CSV table of C-alpha atoms in Angstrom, one decimal:
chain,number,residue,atom,x,y,z
A,1,MET,CA,60.1,-28.8,-117.6
A,2,LYS,CA,57.2,-30.4,-115.8
A,3,SER,CA,58.6,-29.6,-112.4
A,4,ARG,CA,59.1,-26.0,-113.5
A,5,ILE,CA,55.4,-25.7,-114.4
A,6,SER,CA,54.4,-27.2,-111.1
A,7,HIS,CA,56.7,-24.8,-109.2
A,8,ALA,CA,55.2,-21.8,-111.2
A,9,THR,CA,51.6,-23.1,-110.5
A,10,LEU,CA,52.4,-23.5,-106.8
A,11,THR,CA,53.9,-20.0,-106.7
A,12,LEU,CA,50.8,-18.5,-108.3
A,13,ALA,CA,48.5,-20.4,-105.9
A,14,VAL,CA,50.5,-19.1,-102.9
A,15,LEU,CA,50.3,-15.5,-104.2
A,16,ALA,CA,46.6,-15.8,-104.8
A,17,LEU,CA,46.0,-17.1,-101.3
A,18,ALA,CA,48.2,-14.3,-99.9
A,19,GLY,CA,46.1,-11.8,-101.7
A,20,CYS,CA,43.1,-13.1,-99.9
A,21,ALA,CA,44.6,-12.5,-96.5
A,22,GLN,CA,42.5,-10.0,-94.6
A,23,ALA,CA,44.0,-6.6,-94.2
A,24,PRO,CA,43.9,-5.0,-90.8
A,25,GLN,CA,40.8,-2.9,-90.3
A,26,LEU,CA,41.2,0.8,-90.0
A,27,TYR,CA,38.0,1.3,-88.0
A,28,ALA,CA,36.1,-0.7,-85.4
A,29,TRP,CA,32.9,-1.1,-87.4
A,30,GLY,CA,31.4,-3.7,-85.0
A,31,THR,CA,27.6,-3.6,-85.3
A,32,PHE,CA,27.4,-0.1,-86.6
A,33,PRO,CA,26.1,-1.0,-90.1
A,34,ALA,CA,23.5,-3.3,-88.5
A,35,GLN,CA,22.4,-0.4,-86.1
A,36,GLN,CA,21.9,1.9,-89.1
A,37,TYR,CA,19.7,-0.7,-90.7
A,38,ALA,CA,17.8,-1.2,-87.4
A,39,TYR,CA,17.1,2.5,-87.4
A,40,LEU,CA,15.7,2.4,-90.9
A,41,LYS,CA,13.5,-0.5,-90.0
A,42,GLY,CA,12.1,1.5,-87.1
A,43,GLU,CA,13.5,-0.6,-84.2
A,44,SER,CA,13.8,0.6,-80.7
A,45,VAL,CA,16.0,3.7,-80.5
A,46,GLU,CA,16.9,3.0,-76.9
A,47,SER,CA,18.3,-0.5,-77.7
A,48,GLN,CA,20.2,1.0,-80.6
A,49,ILE,CA,21.8,3.6,-78.3
A,50,ALA,CA,22.7,0.9,-75.8
A,51,GLU,CA,24.3,-1.2,-78.5
A,52,LEU,CA,26.3,1.7,-79.9
A,53,GLU,CA,27.4,2.9,-76.5
A,54,LYS,CA,28.6,-0.7,-75.8
A,55,GLN,CA,30.5,-0.7,-79.1
A,56,ARG,CA,32.0,2.7,-78.4
A,57,GLU,CA,33.4,1.5,-75.0
A,58,GLN,CA,34.8,-1.7,-76.5
A,59,ALA,CA,36.6,0.3,-79.2
A,60,ARG,CA,37.9,2.7,-76.6
A,61,SER,CA,39.2,-0.2,-74.4
A,62,ARG,CA,41.0,-1.7,-77.4
A,63,ASN,CA,42.3,1.7,-78.5
A,64,GLU,CA,40.5,1.4,-81.9
A,65,GLN,CA,39.0,4.2,-84.0
A,66,LEU,CA,35.3,4.6,-84.5
A,67,PRO,CA,34.2,4.7,-88.1
A,68,PRO,CA,33.0,7.8,-90.0
A,69,GLY,CA,29.4,8.6,-89.2
A,70,PHE,CA,29.3,6.6,-85.9
A,71,ARG,CA,29.2,9.6,-83.6
A,72,ALA,CA,26.8,11.5,-85.9
A,73,HIS,CA,24.4,8.5,-85.9
A,74,LEU,CA,24.6,8.1,-82.2
A,75,GLY,CA,24.0,11.8,-81.8
A,76,MET,CA,21.0,11.6,-84.0
A,77,LEU,CA,19.7,8.8,-81.8
A,78,TYR,CA,20.2,10.8,-78.7
A,79,GLY,CA,18.3,13.6,-80.3
A,80,LYS,CA,15.4,11.3,-81.0
A,81,VAL,CA,15.0,10.5,-77.3
A,82,GLY,CA,15.5,14.1,-76.1
A,83,GLN,CA,19.0,13.9,-74.9
A,84,ASP,CA,20.1,17.1,-76.6
A,85,GLU,CA,23.3,17.6,-74.7
A,86,LYS,CA,24.6,14.2,-75.6
A,87,MET,CA,23.4,14.8,-79.2
A,88,LEU,CA,25.4,18.0,-79.5
A,89,GLN,CA,28.5,16.4,-77.9
A,90,GLN,CA,28.4,13.5,-80.4
A,91,LEU,CA,27.9,15.8,-83.4
A,92,ASN,CA,30.9,17.9,-82.3
A,93,GLU,CA,33.0,14.9,-81.7
A,94,GLU,CA,32.2,13.6,-85.2
A,95,LYS,CA,33.3,17.0,-86.6
A,96,LYS,CA,36.5,16.8,-84.6
A,97,ALA,CA,37.3,13.2,-85.7
A,98,PHE,CA,36.4,13.8,-89.3
A,99,PRO,CA,37.0,17.5,-90.3
A,100,GLU,CA,35.9,16.7,-93.8
A,101,ALA,CA,32.4,16.2,-92.4
A,102,ALA,CA,32.3,19.7,-90.8
A,103,PRO,CA,30.1,21.3,-93.5
A,104,TYR,CA,27.4,18.6,-93.0
A,105,ILE,CA,27.7,18.5,-89.2
A,106,ASP,CA,27.5,22.3,-89.2
A,107,HIS,CA,24.3,22.1,-91.3
A,108,LEU,CA,22.9,19.6,-88.8
A,109,LEU,CA,23.9,21.8,-85.8
A,110,SER,CA,22.2,24.8,-87.5
A,111,LYS,CA,18.9,23.0,-87.4
A,112,VAL,CA,19.2,22.3,-83.7
A,113,LYS,CA,18.3,24.8,-81.0
A,114,GLN,CA,21.5,25.2,-79.0
A,115,PRO,CA,21.5,26.0,-75.3
């Protein structure tokens, strides 16, 4: 009886540890959340753009998907530094990647003077 309890305890422990295993990530989050926070803190927009562009290229080279909002945030940063063409490109890419965001992206685009 004692060995049966030990076996059951061991089985539960293994199952608990297996439940803690990290699931594969759906998106390449990288430093994106930190960059959003940096924006809210008022840090350099140019450095944020550089970091997000680097992350975008790393994800592309590893064939990983960018997370929701990544392109829109990068587009907003481009708009802050007057790179309107890049801003529009990123907003449209966000809409293409996440069609459920289309109403919000369309709202943003309606506020921007388009060429």
